[in-house]
Amino acid sequence: MDKHGFLYVSDYTKNEVRRWKMGEYNNEGIVVAGGNGKANELNQLNHPTFIFVDEEQSVYVSDRDNHRVMKWRKDAKEGTIVAGGNGFGENLNQLCSPKGIIVDYLGDIYVVDCWNHRVMRWYEGKEEGEVVVGGNGEGNKPNQLDCPYVLSPKPPSSISSKLQADFDSLTIPSLTKTENTTCSSCLSSTNQGRLNHQQLKRIQLLHV
């Protein structure tokens, strides 16, 4: 959720990211990225997964099957490629099934490059990234990763909350700042105060 009270949902079946104002649960929300079918044009996404929203309400999207990270500025009609976008591969200008992303206060973009078993840092505007963790093949050695998935934007003690969407049952467990795998409370499609789940298909991630 951003500082303006908006909740962002990555819907990988509809190939879009949609935004809701908290408290307004009966509307359809607003598409803020994608929503123009599944393909690789700048106004399209192909299986979006993880998202990050910055202070200016720009939405960064891990565009998984396009092997790129897209940045959609507020009210933009299309995004810009800020990482990858050169097909799947292991070169420094490529990604292979990107997952978790965070952007620091300098604007540096950190991407979990899942099938390359590494975490990369991309400076916006640069054509190549750099490996900051892993990148030495799949494994359990100290210099290796095995299909990494998620990045945490802050130390656990300072994270206010996390939401992880169960995309099979449309159940959303809310995780507190001290929990990693246990559910402290759940909002399901049968609970009061829910998003209109008819507008969502197979949710994978919420950004808070």
XYZ file of C-alpha atoms in Angstrom:
208
model
C 0.000 0.000 0.000
C 1.365 3.423 -0.854
C 1.252 6.550 1.296
C -1.935 7.661 -0.441
C -3.845 4.560 0.639
C -3.807 2.716 -2.694
C -3.503 -1.059 -2.895
C -1.810 -2.560 -5.967
C -2.551 -6.050 -7.312
C -0.567 -7.955 -9.932
C -2.990 -10.101 -11.954
C -0.924 -12.419 -14.116
C -3.856 -14.005 -15.970
C -5.194 -10.648 -17.142
C -1.623 -9.415 -17.667
C -2.177 -6.203 -15.773
C -1.570 -4.387 -12.515
C -4.637 -2.794 -10.989
C -4.947 -0.225 -8.199
C -7.667 0.185 -5.592
C -8.270 2.925 -3.074
C -8.546 1.276 0.326
C -12.119 1.501 1.576
C -13.615 1.419 -1.925
C -14.165 -2.306 -2.378
C -17.048 -2.419 -4.824
C -15.447 -0.716 -7.800
C -13.291 -2.218 -10.494
C -10.109 -0.383 -9.601
C -7.841 1.292 -12.147
C -5.363 -0.412 -14.460
C -1.943 1.164 -13.873
C 0.195 -1.213 -15.970
C -0.599 -3.529 -18.855
C -4.190 -4.472 -19.538
C -3.679 -4.603 -23.307
C -3.340 -8.327 -23.799
C -0.416 -10.691 -23.427
C 2.567 -9.697 -25.580
C 5.826 -7.756 -25.474
C 4.903 -4.265 -26.646
C 5.605 -1.399 -24.236
C 1.917 -1.162 -23.306
C 1.660 -4.895 -22.629
C 2.779 -7.468 -20.092
C 3.247 -11.213 -20.242
C 2.642 -12.888 -16.897
C 3.428 -10.047 -14.468
C 4.385 -11.201 -10.995
C 6.169 -9.035 -8.441
C 5.683 -5.285 -8.248
C 7.217 -2.321 -6.461
C 5.672 1.145 -6.111
C 7.881 4.144 -5.436
C 7.141 7.455 -3.734
C 5.956 8.999 -7.007
C 3.490 6.130 -7.571
C 5.530 4.719 -10.430
C 4.923 0.981 -10.679
C 7.812 -1.391 -11.373
C 6.666 -4.767 -12.696
C 8.510 -8.049 -13.072
C 7.283 -8.989 -16.540
C 8.168 -12.641 -16.134
C 7.657 -14.208 -19.545
C 9.057 -11.165 -21.335
C 12.159 -11.488 -19.118
C 12.223 -7.820 -18.251
C 11.313 -5.289 -15.599
C 8.996 -2.480 -16.659
C 8.467 0.931 -15.101
C 5.064 2.544 -15.484
C 4.869 6.140 -14.342
C 1.634 7.402 -12.849
C -1.054 7.780 -15.544
C 1.300 6.492 -18.259
C -0.165 4.661 -21.265
C 2.916 2.500 -21.681
C 5.934 1.483 -19.671
C 9.673 1.666 -20.168
C 12.123 -1.215 -19.893
C 14.462 -0.666 -16.935
C 16.040 -4.152 -16.724
C 16.387 -6.986 -19.203
C 14.196 -6.979 -22.268
C 16.746 -8.741 -24.483
C 15.223 -12.193 -24.401
C 15.918 -14.819 -21.783
C 19.549 -15.574 -21.072
C 22.409 -15.154 -18.654
C 24.227 -12.178 -20.150
C 24.376 -8.981 -18.097
C 21.738 -7.363 -20.309
C 19.356 -10.289 -19.873
C 17.087 -11.849 -17.289
C 15.486 -15.267 -17.052
C 12.117 -15.283 -15.294
C 12.549 -12.239 -13.013
C 10.730 -12.364 -9.699
C 11.132 -10.072 -6.665
C 12.118 -6.430 -7.227
C 12.901 -3.478 -5.008
C 14.068 0.041 -5.797
C 16.220 1.927 -3.314
C 16.194 5.647 -2.535
C 18.831 6.250 -5.225
C 16.645 4.656 -7.869
C 18.819 1.551 -8.184
C 16.755 -1.498 -9.150
C 17.408 -4.879 -7.543
C 15.984 -7.875 -9.386
C 15.745 -11.531 -8.425
C 16.840 -13.304 -11.604
C 15.276 -16.621 -10.676
C 16.473 -19.130 -13.264
C 19.902 -17.557 -13.445
C 20.168 -18.099 -9.684
C 21.293 -14.575 -8.954
C 20.272 -11.123 -7.772
C 21.128 -8.241 -10.075
C 21.363 -4.477 -9.665
C 20.410 -2.201 -12.530
C 21.029 1.517 -12.656
C 18.124 3.123 -14.463
C 19.094 4.065 -17.987
C 21.918 1.511 -18.207
C 21.826 -1.284 -20.768
C 23.417 -3.854 -18.458
C 23.075 -4.825 -14.843
C 25.590 -6.242 -12.417
C 25.450 -9.371 -10.298
C 25.364 -8.591 -6.582
C 24.488 -12.030 -5.148
C 24.920 -15.489 -6.650
C 25.519 -15.908 -10.344
C 27.654 -19.007 -9.855
C 25.154 -21.610 -10.918
C 22.477 -23.418 -8.957
C 23.600 -24.833 -5.638
C 23.951 -24.511 -1.882
C 27.471 -23.202 -1.605
C 28.043 -19.804 0.047
C 28.458 -18.151 -3.357
C 25.391 -19.779 -4.936
C 21.610 -19.486 -4.946
C 18.910 -21.971 -5.871
C 16.001 -20.355 -7.724
C 15.713 -17.245 -5.504
C 12.275 -15.672 -5.423
C 11.681 -12.727 -3.095
C 13.552 -9.629 -1.918
C 12.688 -7.746 1.259
C 12.858 -3.959 0.826
C 13.741 -3.274 4.456
C 15.108 -5.116 7.485
C 12.359 -7.288 9.025
C 12.111 -5.057 12.110
C 11.024 -2.102 10.002
C 8.560 -3.838 7.680
C 5.048 -2.864 8.679
C 3.263 -5.670 6.846
C 3.325 -8.075 3.956
C 0.492 -9.496 1.930
C 0.865 -12.704 -0.021
C -1.973 -13.808 -2.302
C -2.982 -17.450 -2.465
C -3.884 -17.480 -6.146
C -5.712 -20.828 -6.055
C -8.227 -20.040 -3.315
C -8.228 -16.219 -3.602
C -7.349 -16.117 0.089
C -5.053 -13.299 1.182
C -3.012 -14.017 4.343
C -1.691 -10.939 6.107
C 1.782 -11.376 7.584
C 3.024 -9.188 10.390
C 6.507 -7.717 10.500
C 7.858 -10.513 12.721
C 6.390 -13.413 10.755
C 7.847 -15.140 7.749
C 5.582 -18.066 6.978
C 2.616 -18.041 9.337
C -0.681 -16.333 8.720
C -1.868 -13.920 11.403
C -5.169 -13.052 9.735
C -6.888 -13.853 6.463
C -9.225 -12.086 4.114
C -11.009 -14.440 1.778
C -13.577 -14.014 -0.920
C -16.314 -14.719 1.621
C -15.255 -12.125 4.183
C -16.639 -8.644 4.634
C -14.570 -5.731 3.336
C -13.173 -7.623 0.404
C -12.019 -6.504 -2.994
C -14.399 -7.388 -5.777
C -12.793 -10.706 -6.647
C -14.796 -10.957 -9.858
C -12.359 -8.362 -11.193
C -9.337 -10.526 -10.369
C -8.069 -13.766 -11.857
C -5.366 -15.865 -10.197
C -3.723 -13.170 -8.094
C -0.039 -13.735 -7.417
C 1.177 -10.731 -5.468
C 0.039 -7.657 -3.627
C 2.279 -4.653 -2.995
C 1.934 -2.922 0.393
